[in-house]
Amino acid sequence: MNRVFNFSAGPSALPLSVLEKAASELVCYKDSGMSVMEMSHRSPVYEEIIKEAEVLFRSIMNIPDNYKVLFLQGGASTQFAAVPLNLMNGSGKADYIVSGQFSKKAFQEAKKYGDVVCIASSEDKNNTYIPQIKREDIRPDADYVHICFNNTIYGTKFNYIPDTGDIPLVADMSSCIMSEPVDVTKFGMIYAGAQKNMAPAGLTVVIIREDLMGKSRPETPVMLDYKTMADNDSMYNTPPCYPIYIAKLVYEWVRDLGGLEAMKKHNEKKAAVLYDYLDAQDYYIAPVEKPYRSMMNVTFVTGDADLDKKFAKEADALGFKNIKGHRSVGGMRASIYNAMPIEGVEALVKFMDEFAKNNPKK
Ligand SMILES: *Cc1c(COP(=O)(O)O)cnc(C)c1O
């Protein structure tokens, strides 16, 4: 077996032990005589899987009883529409912070449904920081405020939770969910595509405060209505059965490693290896302002597009995969989600240093 260090931003690396466990159960799950992929989602054996997944996720994330957990399909991008359809139900106003491409997409999608305003943006500096917002910046009658907590493409993360008072705060946490503890009670709703830090693509997890459900706009497709999904325990229709099963294995892995406090320590250590190196040399440039550096997506450039290209190519040949930056920003991006071992980051830094020595800038 020749596993590489996979720095993909998503879908991304899964813990090896999870893949091995899934492989061992692939053809025949326990004594069911069939694969999880082949089961009726309404069978007792599958019901146990999805129930256990929720119990574990609630415990890991410390989710209070007045929040529902939903296992949905459609990716985080479907939530860009589901959020306004479900929550823009009072004044018909919503306030968005645009700190990257995904929050911009969310903002543009929401605009179709009401009076939606971007109250702060970091586009003036190519999204290399997170705008600070205060209570006064938020319209007092907004139905909700939307943020993207970790900006996967640019490598920035909110270093604070905006104070929105009684207005529900909605956060896209696709690329930072389960990377460290988060106070769920500060949010009305959290959503995340699973393929960054939880499971294979195909599953989207929503955490939503109960009182925010049941007031969706009349045109809301039934598949996007949180109340329908909650009332049916995420089984209004066939859920993404297999990704939920893998998510359960990942939750067990996180639990066994000590939960989110332990994850945070592990991730801080990994990110520090990269950022400490970046700060100690002047060959590479880390464009993100320090207070807003992401622990999950570390971006850097050489300042020379040709060298960046050469870097990505040589890195790939050595088994550092998917290190090229997002096609819209260029440069490099090392996505170091929970499943990335510290050895991967250490080996990458060693390569970065060698590359810098072997490729002096003109
Ligand atoms: C990847 C990502 C998305 C898009 O997720 P899909 O599941 O592909 O729709 C949205 N937001 C963030 C923060 C992401 O990292």
PDB file of N, CA, C and O and ligand atoms in Angstrom, residues 74-78 80 102 148 150-152 172-175 193 195-196 204, ligand 1:
ATOM      1  N   GLY A  74     -27.127  17.285  -1.138  1.00  0.00           N
ATOM      2  CA  GLY A  74     -27.091  18.529  -1.912  1.00  0.00           C
ATOM      3  C   GLY A  74     -25.876  19.397  -1.652  1.00  0.00           C
ATOM      4  O   GLY A  74     -25.689  20.423  -2.305  1.00  0.00           O
ATOM      5  N   GLY A  75     -25.023  19.012  -0.720  1.00  0.00           N
ATOM      6  CA  GLY A  75     -23.823  19.797  -0.452  1.00  0.00           C
ATOM      7  C   GLY A  75     -24.133  21.103   0.269  1.00  0.00           C
ATOM      8  O   GLY A  75     -25.294  21.504   0.399  1.00  0.00           O
ATOM      9  N   ALA A  76     -23.077  21.753   0.710  1.00  0.00           N
ATOM     10  CA  ALA A  76     -23.251  23.037   1.391  1.00  0.00           C
ATOM     11  C   ALA A  76     -23.931  24.038   0.461  1.00  0.00           C
ATOM     12  O   ALA A  76     -24.719  24.888   0.903  1.00  0.00           O
ATOM     13  N   SER A  77     -23.677  23.914  -0.834  1.00  0.00           N
ATOM     14  CA  SER A  77     -24.222  24.890  -1.777  1.00  0.00           C
ATOM     15  C   SER A  77     -25.751  24.881  -1.820  1.00  0.00           C
ATOM     16  O   SER A  77     -26.367  25.918  -2.098  1.00  0.00           O
ATOM     17  N   THR A  78     -26.363  23.738  -1.564  1.00  0.00           N
ATOM     18  CA  THR A  78     -27.832  23.704  -1.517  1.00  0.00           C
ATOM     19  C   THR A  78     -28.351  24.513  -0.330  1.00  0.00           C
ATOM     20  O   THR A  78     -29.426  25.108  -0.384  1.00  0.00           O
ATOM     21  N   PHE A  80     -27.220  27.265   0.566  1.00  0.00           N
ATOM     22  CA  PHE A  80     -27.232  28.693   0.206  1.00  0.00           C
ATOM     23  C   PHE A  80     -28.652  29.148  -0.126  1.00  0.00           C
ATOM     24  O   PHE A  80     -29.017  30.301   0.095  1.00  0.00           O
ATOM     25  N   PHE A 102     -17.289  31.306  -1.160  1.00  0.00           N
ATOM     26  CA  PHE A 102     -18.500  30.578  -0.765  1.00  0.00           C
ATOM     27  C   PHE A 102     -19.510  31.504  -0.102  1.00  0.00           C
ATOM     28  O   PHE A 102     -20.711  31.388  -0.338  1.00  0.00           O
ATOM     29  N   CYS A 148     -19.415  32.777   6.781  1.00  0.00           N
ATOM     30  CA  CYS A 148     -18.683  31.541   6.478  1.00  0.00           C
ATOM     31  C   CYS A 148     -17.510  31.505   7.452  1.00  0.00           C
ATOM     32  O   CYS A 148     -16.629  32.361   7.399  1.00  0.00           O
ATOM     33  N   ASN A 150     -14.932  29.474   8.158  1.00  0.00           N
ATOM     34  CA  ASN A 150     -13.562  29.211   7.683  1.00  0.00           C
ATOM     35  C   ASN A 150     -13.596  29.275   6.157  1.00  0.00           C
ATOM     36  O   ASN A 150     -14.364  28.544   5.528  1.00  0.00           O
ATOM     37  N   ASN A 151     -12.767  30.149   5.605  1.00  0.00           N
ATOM     38  CA  ASN A 151     -12.801  30.355   4.160  1.00  0.00           C
ATOM     39  C   ASN A 151     -11.753  29.477   3.490  1.00  0.00           C
ATOM     40  O   ASN A 151     -10.565  29.814   3.446  1.00  0.00           O
ATOM     41  N   THR A 152     -12.251  28.384   2.978  1.00  0.00           N
ATOM     42  CA  THR A 152     -11.456  27.283   2.446  1.00  0.00           C
ATOM     43  C   THR A 152     -10.467  27.722   1.370  1.00  0.00           C
ATOM     44  O   THR A 152      -9.344  27.236   1.308  1.00  0.00           O
ATOM     45  N   ASP A 172     -21.702  28.793   7.838  1.00  0.00           N
ATOM     46  CA  ASP A 172     -21.187  27.721   6.993  1.00  0.00           C
ATOM     47  C   ASP A 172     -19.866  27.275   7.626  1.00  0.00           C
ATOM     48  O   ASP A 172     -18.902  28.028   7.667  1.00  0.00           O
ATOM     49  N   MET A 173     -19.846  26.061   8.147  1.00  0.00           N
ATOM     50  CA  MET A 173     -18.622  25.536   8.782  1.00  0.00           C
ATOM     51  C   MET A 173     -18.079  24.329   8.022  1.00  0.00           C
ATOM     52  O   MET A 173     -17.438  23.455   8.617  1.00  0.00           O
ATOM     53  N   SER A 174     -18.307  24.316   6.721  1.00  0.00           N
ATOM     54  CA  SER A 174     -17.920  23.145   5.932  1.00  0.00           C
ATOM     55  C   SER A 174     -16.471  22.725   6.145  1.00  0.00           C
ATOM     56  O   SER A 174     -16.170  21.544   6.231  1.00  0.00           O
ATOM     57  N   SER A 175     -15.573  23.708   6.214  1.00  0.00           N
ATOM     58  CA  SER A 175     -14.156  23.348   6.235  1.00  0.00           C
ATOM     59  C   SER A 175     -13.510  23.478   7.613  1.00  0.00           C
ATOM     60  O   SER A 175     -12.291  23.399   7.728  1.00  0.00           O
ATOM     61  N   GLY A 193     -20.912  20.886   4.524  1.00  0.00           N
ATOM     62  CA  GLY A 193     -20.729  19.763   3.618  1.00  0.00           C
ATOM     63  C   GLY A 193     -19.745  18.816   4.303  1.00  0.00           C
ATOM     64  O   GLY A 193     -18.789  19.256   4.913  1.00  0.00           O
ATOM     65  N   GLN A 195     -17.613  16.599   3.186  1.00  0.00           N
ATOM     66  CA  GLN A 195     -16.435  16.050   2.499  1.00  0.00           C
ATOM     67  C   GLN A 195     -15.115  16.720   2.863  1.00  0.00           C
ATOM     68  O   GLN A 195     -14.083  16.374   2.300  1.00  0.00           O
ATOM     69  N   LYS A 196     -15.128  17.677   3.808  1.00  0.00           N
ATOM     70  CA  LYS A 196     -13.870  18.273   4.245  1.00  0.00           C
ATOM     71  C   LYS A 196     -13.346  17.562   5.491  1.00  0.00           C
ATOM     72  O   LYS A 196     -12.186  17.214   5.571  1.00  0.00           O
ATOM     73  N   THR A 204     -24.567  16.388   3.850  1.00  0.00           N
ATOM     74  CA  THR A 204     -24.493  17.732   4.418  1.00  0.00           C
ATOM     75  C   THR A 204     -25.132  17.680   5.800  1.00  0.00           C
ATOM     76  O   THR A 204     -26.233  17.149   5.944  1.00  0.00           O
TER      77      THR A 204
HETATM   78  C1  LIG B   1     -16.496  23.201   0.006  1.00  0.00           C
HETATM   79  C2  LIG B   1     -17.276  24.308   0.590  1.00  0.00           C
HETATM   80  C3  LIG B   1     -18.560  24.645   0.126  1.00  0.00           C
HETATM   81  C4  LIG B   1     -19.207  23.933  -1.026  1.00  0.00           C
HETATM   82  O1  LIG B   1     -19.575  22.675  -0.631  1.00  0.00           O
HETATM   83  P1  LIG B   1     -20.391  21.710  -1.605  1.00  0.00           P
HETATM   84  O2  LIG B   1     -20.679  20.564  -0.685  1.00  0.00           O
HETATM   85  O3  LIG B   1     -19.485  21.366  -2.739  1.00  0.00           O
HETATM   86  O4  LIG B   1     -21.606  22.418  -2.057  1.00  0.00           O
HETATM   87  C5  LIG B   1     -19.237  25.670   0.754  1.00  0.00           C
HETATM   88  N1  LIG B   1     -18.688  26.347   1.765  1.00  0.00           N
HETATM   89  C6  LIG B   1     -17.458  26.063   2.224  1.00  0.00           C
HETATM   90  C7  LIG B   1     -16.903  26.849   3.360  1.00  0.00           C
HETATM   91  C8  LIG B   1     -16.714  25.051   1.647  1.00  0.00           C
HETATM   92  O5  LIG B   1     -15.483  24.768   2.103  1.00  0.00           O
END
